[in-house]
Coordinates of C-alpha atoms in Angstrom, one line a residue:
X368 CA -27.6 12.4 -28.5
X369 CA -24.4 12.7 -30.2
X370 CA -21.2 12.0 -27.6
X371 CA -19.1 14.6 -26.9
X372 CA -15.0 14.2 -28.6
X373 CA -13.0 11.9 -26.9
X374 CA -10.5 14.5 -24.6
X375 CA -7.5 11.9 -25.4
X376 CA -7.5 9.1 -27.7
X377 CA -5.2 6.2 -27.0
X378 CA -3.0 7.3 -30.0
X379 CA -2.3 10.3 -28.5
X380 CA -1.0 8.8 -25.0
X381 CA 1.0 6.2 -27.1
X382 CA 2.9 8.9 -28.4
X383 CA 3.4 10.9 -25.3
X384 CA 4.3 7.3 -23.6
X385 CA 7.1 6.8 -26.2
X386 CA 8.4 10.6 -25.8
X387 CA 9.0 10.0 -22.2
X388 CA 11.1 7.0 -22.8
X389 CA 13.6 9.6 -24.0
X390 CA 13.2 12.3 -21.2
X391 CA 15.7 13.5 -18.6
X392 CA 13.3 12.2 -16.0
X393 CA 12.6 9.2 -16.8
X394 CA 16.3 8.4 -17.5
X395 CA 17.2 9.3 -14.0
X396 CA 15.4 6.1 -12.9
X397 CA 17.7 4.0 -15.0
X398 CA 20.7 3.4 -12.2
X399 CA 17.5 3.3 -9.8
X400 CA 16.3 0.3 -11.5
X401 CA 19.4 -1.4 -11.5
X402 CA 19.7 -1.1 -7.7
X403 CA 16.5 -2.0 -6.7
X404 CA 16.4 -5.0 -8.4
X405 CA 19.8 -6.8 -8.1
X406 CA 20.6 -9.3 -5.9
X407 CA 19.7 -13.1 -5.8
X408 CA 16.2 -14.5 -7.0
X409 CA 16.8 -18.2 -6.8
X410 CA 14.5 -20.5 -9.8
X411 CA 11.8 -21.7 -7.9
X412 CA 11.8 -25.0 -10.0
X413 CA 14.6 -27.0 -11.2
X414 CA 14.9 -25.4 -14.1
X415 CA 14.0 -22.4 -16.2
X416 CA 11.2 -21.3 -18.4
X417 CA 11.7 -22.9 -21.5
X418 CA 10.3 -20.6 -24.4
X419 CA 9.3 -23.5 -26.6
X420 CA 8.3 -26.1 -24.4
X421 CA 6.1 -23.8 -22.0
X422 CA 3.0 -22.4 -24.1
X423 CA -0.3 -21.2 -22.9
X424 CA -1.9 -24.3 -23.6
X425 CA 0.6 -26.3 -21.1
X426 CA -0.9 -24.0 -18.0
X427 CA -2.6 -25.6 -15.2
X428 CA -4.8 -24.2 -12.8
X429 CA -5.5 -25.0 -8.7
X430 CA -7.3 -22.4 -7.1
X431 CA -8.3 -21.7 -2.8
X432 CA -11.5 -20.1 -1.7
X433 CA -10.6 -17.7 1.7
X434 CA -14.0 -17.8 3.9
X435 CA -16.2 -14.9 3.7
X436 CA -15.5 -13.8 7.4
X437 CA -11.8 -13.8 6.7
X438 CA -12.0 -12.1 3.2
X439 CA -14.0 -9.2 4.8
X440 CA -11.6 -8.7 6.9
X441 CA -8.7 -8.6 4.2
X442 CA -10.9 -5.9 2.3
X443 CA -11.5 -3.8 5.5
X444 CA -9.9 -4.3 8.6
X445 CA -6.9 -5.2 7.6
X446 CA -5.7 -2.7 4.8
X447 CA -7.0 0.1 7.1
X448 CA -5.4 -1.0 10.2
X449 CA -1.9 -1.3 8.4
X450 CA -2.7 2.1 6.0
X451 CA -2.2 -0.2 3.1
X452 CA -4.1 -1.7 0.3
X453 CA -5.3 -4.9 -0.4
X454 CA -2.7 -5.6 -2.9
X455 CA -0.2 -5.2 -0.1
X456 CA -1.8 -7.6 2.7
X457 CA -1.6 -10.4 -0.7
X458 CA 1.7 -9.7 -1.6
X459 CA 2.8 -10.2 2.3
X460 CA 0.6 -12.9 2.4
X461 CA 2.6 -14.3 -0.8
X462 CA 5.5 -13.6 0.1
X463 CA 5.7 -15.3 3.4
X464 CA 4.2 -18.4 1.6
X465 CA 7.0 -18.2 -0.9
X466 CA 9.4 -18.2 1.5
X467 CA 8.2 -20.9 3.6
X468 CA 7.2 -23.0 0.5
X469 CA 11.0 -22.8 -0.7
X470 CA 12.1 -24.3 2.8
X471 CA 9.9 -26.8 2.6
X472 CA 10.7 -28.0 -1.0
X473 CA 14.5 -27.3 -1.0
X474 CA 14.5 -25.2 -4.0
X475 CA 16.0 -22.3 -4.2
X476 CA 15.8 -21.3 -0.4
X477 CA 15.8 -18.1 0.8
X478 CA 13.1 -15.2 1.4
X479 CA 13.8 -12.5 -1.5
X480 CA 12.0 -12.9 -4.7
X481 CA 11.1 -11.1 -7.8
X482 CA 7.4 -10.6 -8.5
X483 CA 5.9 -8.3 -11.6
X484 CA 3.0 -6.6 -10.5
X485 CA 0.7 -6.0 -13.1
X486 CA -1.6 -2.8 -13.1
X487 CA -4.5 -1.2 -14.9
X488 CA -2.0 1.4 -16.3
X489 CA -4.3 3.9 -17.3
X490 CA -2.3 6.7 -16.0
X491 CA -2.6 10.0 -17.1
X492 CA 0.9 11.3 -18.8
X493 CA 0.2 14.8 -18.7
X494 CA -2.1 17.4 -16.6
X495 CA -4.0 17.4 -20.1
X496 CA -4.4 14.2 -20.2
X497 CA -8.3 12.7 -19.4
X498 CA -8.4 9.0 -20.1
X499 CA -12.0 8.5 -18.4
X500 CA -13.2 7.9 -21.8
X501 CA -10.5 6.2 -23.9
X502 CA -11.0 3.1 -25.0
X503 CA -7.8 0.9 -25.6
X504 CA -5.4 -1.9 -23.5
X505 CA -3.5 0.0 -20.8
X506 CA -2.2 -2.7 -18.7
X507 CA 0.9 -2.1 -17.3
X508 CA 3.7 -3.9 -15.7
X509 CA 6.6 -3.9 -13.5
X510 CA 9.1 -5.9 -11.0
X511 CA 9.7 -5.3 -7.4
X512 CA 11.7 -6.8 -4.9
X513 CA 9.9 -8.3 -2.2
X514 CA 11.9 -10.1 1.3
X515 CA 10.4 -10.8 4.5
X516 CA 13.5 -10.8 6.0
X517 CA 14.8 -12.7 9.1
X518 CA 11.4 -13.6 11.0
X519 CA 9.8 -17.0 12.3
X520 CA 7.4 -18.1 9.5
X521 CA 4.8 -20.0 11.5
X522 CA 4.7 -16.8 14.0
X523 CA 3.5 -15.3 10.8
X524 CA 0.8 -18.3 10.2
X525 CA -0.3 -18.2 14.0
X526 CA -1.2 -13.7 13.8
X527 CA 1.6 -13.0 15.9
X528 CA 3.8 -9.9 16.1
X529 CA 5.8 -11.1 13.1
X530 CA 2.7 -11.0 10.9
X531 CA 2.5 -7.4 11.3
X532 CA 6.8 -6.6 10.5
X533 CA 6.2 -9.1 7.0
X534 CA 3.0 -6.7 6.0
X535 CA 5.0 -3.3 6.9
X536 CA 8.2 -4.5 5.1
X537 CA 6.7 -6.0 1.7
X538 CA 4.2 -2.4 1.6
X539 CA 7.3 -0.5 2.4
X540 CA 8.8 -2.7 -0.6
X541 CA 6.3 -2.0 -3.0
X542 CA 6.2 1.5 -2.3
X543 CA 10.3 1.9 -3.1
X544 CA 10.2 1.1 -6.7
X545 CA 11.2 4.1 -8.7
X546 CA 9.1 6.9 -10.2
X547 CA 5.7 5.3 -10.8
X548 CA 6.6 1.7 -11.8
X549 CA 5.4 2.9 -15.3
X550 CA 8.6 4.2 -16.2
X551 CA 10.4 0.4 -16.3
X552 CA 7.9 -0.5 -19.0
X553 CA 9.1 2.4 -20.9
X554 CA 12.7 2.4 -20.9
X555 CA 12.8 -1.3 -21.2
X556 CA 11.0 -1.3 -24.4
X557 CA 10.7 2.0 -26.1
X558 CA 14.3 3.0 -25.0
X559 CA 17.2 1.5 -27.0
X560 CA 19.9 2.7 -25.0
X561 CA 18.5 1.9 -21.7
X562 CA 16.6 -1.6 -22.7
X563 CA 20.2 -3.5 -23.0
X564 CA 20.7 -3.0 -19.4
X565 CA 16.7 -3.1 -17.8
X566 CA 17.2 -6.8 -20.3
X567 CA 20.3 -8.0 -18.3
X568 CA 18.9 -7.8 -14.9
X569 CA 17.2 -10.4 -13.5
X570 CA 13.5 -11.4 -14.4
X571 CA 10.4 -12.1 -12.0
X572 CA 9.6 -15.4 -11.9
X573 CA 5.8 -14.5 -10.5
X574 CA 3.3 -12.6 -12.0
X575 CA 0.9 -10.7 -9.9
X576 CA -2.4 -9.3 -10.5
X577 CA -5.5 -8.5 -8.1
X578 CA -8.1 -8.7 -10.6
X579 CA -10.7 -7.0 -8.4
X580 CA -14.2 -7.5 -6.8
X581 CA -16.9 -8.7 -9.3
X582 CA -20.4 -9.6 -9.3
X583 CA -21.5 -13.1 -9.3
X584 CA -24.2 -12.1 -12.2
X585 CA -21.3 -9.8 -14.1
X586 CA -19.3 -10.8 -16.5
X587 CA -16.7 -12.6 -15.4
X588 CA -14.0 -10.3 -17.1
X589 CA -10.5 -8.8 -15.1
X590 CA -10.6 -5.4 -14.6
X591 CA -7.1 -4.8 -14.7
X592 CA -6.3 -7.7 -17.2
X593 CA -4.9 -11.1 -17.1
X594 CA -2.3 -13.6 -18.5
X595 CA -2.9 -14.5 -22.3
X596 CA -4.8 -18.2 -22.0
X597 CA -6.7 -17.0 -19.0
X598 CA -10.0 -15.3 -17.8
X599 CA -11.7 -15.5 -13.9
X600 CA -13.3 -18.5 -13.2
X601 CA -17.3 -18.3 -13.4
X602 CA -18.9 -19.8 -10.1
X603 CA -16.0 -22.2 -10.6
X604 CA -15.6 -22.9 -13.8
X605 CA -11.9 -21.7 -15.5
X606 CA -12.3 -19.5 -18.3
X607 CA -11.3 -20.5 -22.4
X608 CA -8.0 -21.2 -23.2
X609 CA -7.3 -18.0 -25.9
X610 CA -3.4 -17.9 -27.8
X611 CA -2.5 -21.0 -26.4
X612 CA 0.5 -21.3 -28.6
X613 CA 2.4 -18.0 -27.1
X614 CA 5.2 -19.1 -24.5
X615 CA 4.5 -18.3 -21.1
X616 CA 5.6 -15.6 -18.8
X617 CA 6.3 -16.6 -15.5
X618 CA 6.6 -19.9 -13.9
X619 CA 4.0 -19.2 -11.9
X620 CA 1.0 -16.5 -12.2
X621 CA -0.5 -15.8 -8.8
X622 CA -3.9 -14.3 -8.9
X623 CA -6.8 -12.9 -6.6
X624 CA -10.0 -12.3 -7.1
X625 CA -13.2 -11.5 -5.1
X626 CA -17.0 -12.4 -6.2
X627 CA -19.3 -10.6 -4.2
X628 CA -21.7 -13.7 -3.6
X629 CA -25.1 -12.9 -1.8
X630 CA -23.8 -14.4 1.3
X631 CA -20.8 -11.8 1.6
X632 CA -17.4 -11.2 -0.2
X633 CA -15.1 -14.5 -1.1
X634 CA -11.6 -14.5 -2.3
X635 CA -10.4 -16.7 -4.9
X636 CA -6.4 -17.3 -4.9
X637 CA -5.2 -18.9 -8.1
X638 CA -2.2 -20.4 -9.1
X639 CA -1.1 -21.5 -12.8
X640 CA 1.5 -22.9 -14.1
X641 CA 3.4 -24.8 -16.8
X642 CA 2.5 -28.7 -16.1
X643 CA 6.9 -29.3 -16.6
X644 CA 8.1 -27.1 -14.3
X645 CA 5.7 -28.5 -11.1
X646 CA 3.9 -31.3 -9.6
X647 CA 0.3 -30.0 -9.0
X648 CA 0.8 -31.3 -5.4
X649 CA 3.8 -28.8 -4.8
X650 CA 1.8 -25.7 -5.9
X651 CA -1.2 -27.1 -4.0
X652 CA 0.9 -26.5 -1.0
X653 CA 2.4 -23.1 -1.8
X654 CA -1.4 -21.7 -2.2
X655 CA -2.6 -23.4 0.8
X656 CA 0.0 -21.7 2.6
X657 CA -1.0 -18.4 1.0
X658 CA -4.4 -18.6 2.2
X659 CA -3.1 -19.6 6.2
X660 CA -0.7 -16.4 5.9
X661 CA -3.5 -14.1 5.0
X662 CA -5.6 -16.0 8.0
X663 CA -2.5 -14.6 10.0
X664 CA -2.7 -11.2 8.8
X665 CA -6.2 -11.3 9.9
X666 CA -5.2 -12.3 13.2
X667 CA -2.5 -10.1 14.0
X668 CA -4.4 -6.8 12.9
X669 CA -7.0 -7.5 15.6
X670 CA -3.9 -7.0 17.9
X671 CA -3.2 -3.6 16.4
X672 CA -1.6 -2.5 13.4
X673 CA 0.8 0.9 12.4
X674 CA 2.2 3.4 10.4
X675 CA 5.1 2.9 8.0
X676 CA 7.8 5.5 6.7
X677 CA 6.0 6.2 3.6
X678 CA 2.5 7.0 5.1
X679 CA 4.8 10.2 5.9
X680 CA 6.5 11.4 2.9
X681 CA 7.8 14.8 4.4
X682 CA 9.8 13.5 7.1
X683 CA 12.8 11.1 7.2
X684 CA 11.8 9.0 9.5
X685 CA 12.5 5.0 9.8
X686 CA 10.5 2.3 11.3
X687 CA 11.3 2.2 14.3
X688 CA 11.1 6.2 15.0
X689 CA 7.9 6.1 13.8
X690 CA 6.6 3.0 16.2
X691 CA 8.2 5.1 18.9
X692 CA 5.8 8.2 17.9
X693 CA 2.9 5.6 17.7
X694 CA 3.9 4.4 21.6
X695 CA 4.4 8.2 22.6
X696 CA 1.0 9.6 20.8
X697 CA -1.9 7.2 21.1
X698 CA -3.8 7.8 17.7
X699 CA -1.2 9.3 15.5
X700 CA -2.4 10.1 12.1
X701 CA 0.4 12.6 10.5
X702 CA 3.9 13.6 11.0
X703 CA 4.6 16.8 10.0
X704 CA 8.3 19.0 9.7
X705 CA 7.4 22.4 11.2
X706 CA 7.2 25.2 9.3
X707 CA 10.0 28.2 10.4
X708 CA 7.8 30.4 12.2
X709 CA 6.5 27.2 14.3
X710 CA 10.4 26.2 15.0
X711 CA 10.7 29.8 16.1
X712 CA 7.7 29.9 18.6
X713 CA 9.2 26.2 19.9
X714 CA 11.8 27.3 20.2
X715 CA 10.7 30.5 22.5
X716 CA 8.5 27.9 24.4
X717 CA 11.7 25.3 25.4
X718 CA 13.6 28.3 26.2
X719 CA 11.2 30.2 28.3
X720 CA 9.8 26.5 30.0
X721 CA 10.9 27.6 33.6
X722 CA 10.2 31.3 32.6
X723 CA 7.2 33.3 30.9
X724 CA 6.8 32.3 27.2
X725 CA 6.2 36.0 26.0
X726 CA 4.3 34.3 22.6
X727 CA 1.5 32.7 25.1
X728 CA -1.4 34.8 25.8
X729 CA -4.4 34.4 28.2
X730 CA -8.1 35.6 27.1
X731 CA -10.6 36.3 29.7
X732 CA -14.3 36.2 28.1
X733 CA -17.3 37.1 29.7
X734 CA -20.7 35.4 29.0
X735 CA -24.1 37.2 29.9
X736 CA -27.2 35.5 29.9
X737 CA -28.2 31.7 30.0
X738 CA -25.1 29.7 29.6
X739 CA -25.3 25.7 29.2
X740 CA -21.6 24.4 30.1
X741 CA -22.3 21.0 27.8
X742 CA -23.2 22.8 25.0
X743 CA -19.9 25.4 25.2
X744 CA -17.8 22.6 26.1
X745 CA -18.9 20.7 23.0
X746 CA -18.4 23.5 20.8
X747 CA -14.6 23.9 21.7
X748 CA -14.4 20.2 21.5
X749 CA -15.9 20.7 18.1
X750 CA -13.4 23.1 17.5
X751 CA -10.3 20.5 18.0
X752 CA -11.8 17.7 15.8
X753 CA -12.2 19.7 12.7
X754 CA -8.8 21.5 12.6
X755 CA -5.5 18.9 12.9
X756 CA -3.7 21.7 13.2
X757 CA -5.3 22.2 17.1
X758 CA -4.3 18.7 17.6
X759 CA -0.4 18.6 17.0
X760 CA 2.4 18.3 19.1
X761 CA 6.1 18.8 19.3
X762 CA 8.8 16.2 19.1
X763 CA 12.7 16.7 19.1
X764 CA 13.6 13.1 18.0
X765 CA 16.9 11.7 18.6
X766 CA 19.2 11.4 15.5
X767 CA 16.9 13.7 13.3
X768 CA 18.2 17.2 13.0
X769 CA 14.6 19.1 13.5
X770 CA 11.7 18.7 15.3
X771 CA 8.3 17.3 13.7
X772 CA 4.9 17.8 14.3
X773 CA 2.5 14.9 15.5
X774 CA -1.1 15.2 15.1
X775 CA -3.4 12.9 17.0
X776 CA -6.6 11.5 15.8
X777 CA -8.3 12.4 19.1
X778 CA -7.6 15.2 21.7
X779 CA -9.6 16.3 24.4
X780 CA -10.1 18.8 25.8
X781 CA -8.7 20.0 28.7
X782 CA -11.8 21.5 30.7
X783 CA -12.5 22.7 34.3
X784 CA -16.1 24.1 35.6
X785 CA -16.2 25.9 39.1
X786 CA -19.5 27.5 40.9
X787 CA -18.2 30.9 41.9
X788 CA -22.0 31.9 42.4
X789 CA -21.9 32.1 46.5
X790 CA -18.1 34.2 46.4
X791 CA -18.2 38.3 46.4
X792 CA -17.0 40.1 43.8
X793 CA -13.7 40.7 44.8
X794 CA -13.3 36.8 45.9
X795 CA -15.0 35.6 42.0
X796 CA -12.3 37.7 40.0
X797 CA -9.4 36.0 42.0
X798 CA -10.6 32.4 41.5
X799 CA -11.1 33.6 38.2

């Protein structure tokens, strides 16, 4: 049977990709841009890239293999107990390496670095847009700022609480960079008045891609892309050199993958670089370190884990507001503002506390006939853990001008059962 038109060819998107390099929107994230990424990003070697020296055909390769216990709980446990994504719990994981790796070598100390996060891109431009069926090279690209800030490094190693700050701060990280990242890409390339300035700020020296989960009997080909002069490895074995005479782009590219082996998931870190710029020793010891700080990811999100300002984009709220939330309501899942009508009725209900609050009612019901109490107080438990909106709460937080709503996960509840069966009448309808 003949295939039905493609809804949007790659041309097409091309074209809408180069009309929003000129847009009022997209221009807005200029000056954004420029203040998310200055600031210091020491060189991680003793010198620079060099554009003639470092081709694709100088890269070399070292690679670490996570167990399969501890790279199931990087895909599961600990992305969920952190509300992140597995590209997050790598990044911290990298970062915290980094940082520690620069101590230990004396170059270019210091915890902040520049990393370009590559992506798969295919993004939809427009609400017309359906790229399920295009065929074309959407990879996209674009830098963040990533710092662990001021924490004890081999706390991180050993799971402890500073394990979970690093993760929180680099997602919290990745999730500030303007727009949708795809707008850097865009003005820095199909944009002449804003390229001259994107150009003069300062350049990751990492590249970054999670390359996915593949099949051991698949072919061993990136989802999301990789580096010119690379492909996966294949039980092992690194993939052909291709364009080896194109200069490189990082100093380093930092890489995970995951084979789904019979046994059980295994995660692959890989490293490559330029044989100039590093001794294969010193990069040996910057993955190694990458794989302990994911082992002490793993550790500290057995301990617990926790929100982070963006999980809730309507309120203002900073870390440490929201931790207090998570002490106050065991199982928080949102954070809500109020709507005006629930301010009102809050309002009623604070200011009536020692009096009658005239918007409460009581409703008296009476059952006839066979009534089992488990199966009515299961219905009205029911009741609470289908609709959130049973299950929030009221906060008036210091230093935040209105109240929010908190919903927990899990309420129960609150139920009392009394045999009135032996009273009188008169005697039933009081206790009632």
């Amino acid at each position: 049977a003949a295939l039905e038109p493609v809804p949007t060819s790659f041309r097409h998107w091309a074209r809408e990709l180069a009309e929003q390099a000129g847009s009022e929107d997209r221009l807005t994230e200029v000056a954004q841009w420029v203040d998310f990424l200055q600031g210091p990003d020491p060189l991680l070697t003793t010198e620079p890239v060099d554009l003639e020296r470092d081709l694709q055909k100088t890269m070399r390769e070292t690679s670490a293999h996570i167990p399969m216990a501890i790279t199931a709980e990087l895909l599961t446990r600990v992305p969920t107990a952190f509300h992140a994504g597995i590209d997050d719990v790598l990044l911290a994981g990298l970062t915290a390496a980094v940082a520690e790796w620069r101590d230990s070598q004396s170059i270019g100390a210091g915890s902040a670095l520049l990393v370009d996060l590559e992506g798969h891109g295919r993004v939809p431009l427009s609400d017309a847009d359906d790229l399920s069926r295009t065929v074309g090279w959407f990879t996209s690209s674009h830098p963040v700022r990533l710092d662990v800030g001021s924490v004890d490094l081999s706390e991180v190693r050993e799971g402890g609480p500073a394990a979970g700050r690093v993760l929180k701060r680099v997602k919290e990280q990745v999730r500030a960079v303007p727009g949708d990242g795809l707008g850097y890409g865009v003005l820095r390339y199909l944009n002449p008045d804003a390229a001259p300035e994107l150009a003069a700020l300062p350049s990751a020296q990492i590249g970054f891609n999670y390359l996915g989960r593949f099949s051991v009997s698949a072919p061993a080909t990136p989802a999301k892309g990789a580096p010119a002069g690379w492909t996966p490895p294949r039980d092992g074995v690194p993939g052909d050199d291709v364009g080896g005479e194109f200069p490189v782009l990082h100093a380093l590219e930092v890489m995970g993958a995951v084979r789904d082996l019979p046994e059980g998931p295994e995660l692959t870190l890989t490293l490559l670089w330029p044989e100039a710029l590093f001794e294969e020793s010193s990069v040996r010891a910057l993955v190694d370190g990458w794989a302990a700080m994911l082992g002490g990811l793993v550790t500290a999100s057995a301990e617990g884990g926790g929100h982070t300002p963006s999980d809730f984009p309507l309120v203002a709220l900073d870390q440490a507001r929201i931790e207090g939330l998570e002490a106050e309501v065991p199982g928080l899942v949102d954070v809500l503002p109020v709507s005006p009508l629930q301010e009102g009725l809050l309002f009623h209900a604070l200011f009536d506390e020692q009096g009658t609050d005239v918007y409460v009612e009581q409703l008296d019901l009476g059952l006839e006939g066979p009534l089992d109490p488990v199966v009515l107080r299961a219905s009205w438990q029911a009741l609470l853990d289908r609709h959130a909106s049973l299950r929030a709460g009221f906060r008036q937080l210091s230093g935040v001008d209105q109240p929010v709503q908190v919903v927990a996960r899990e309420v129960v509840l609150p139920w009392r059962e009394e045999d009135i069966s032996g009273l009188a009448v008169g005697e039933r309808e009081a206790e009632a």
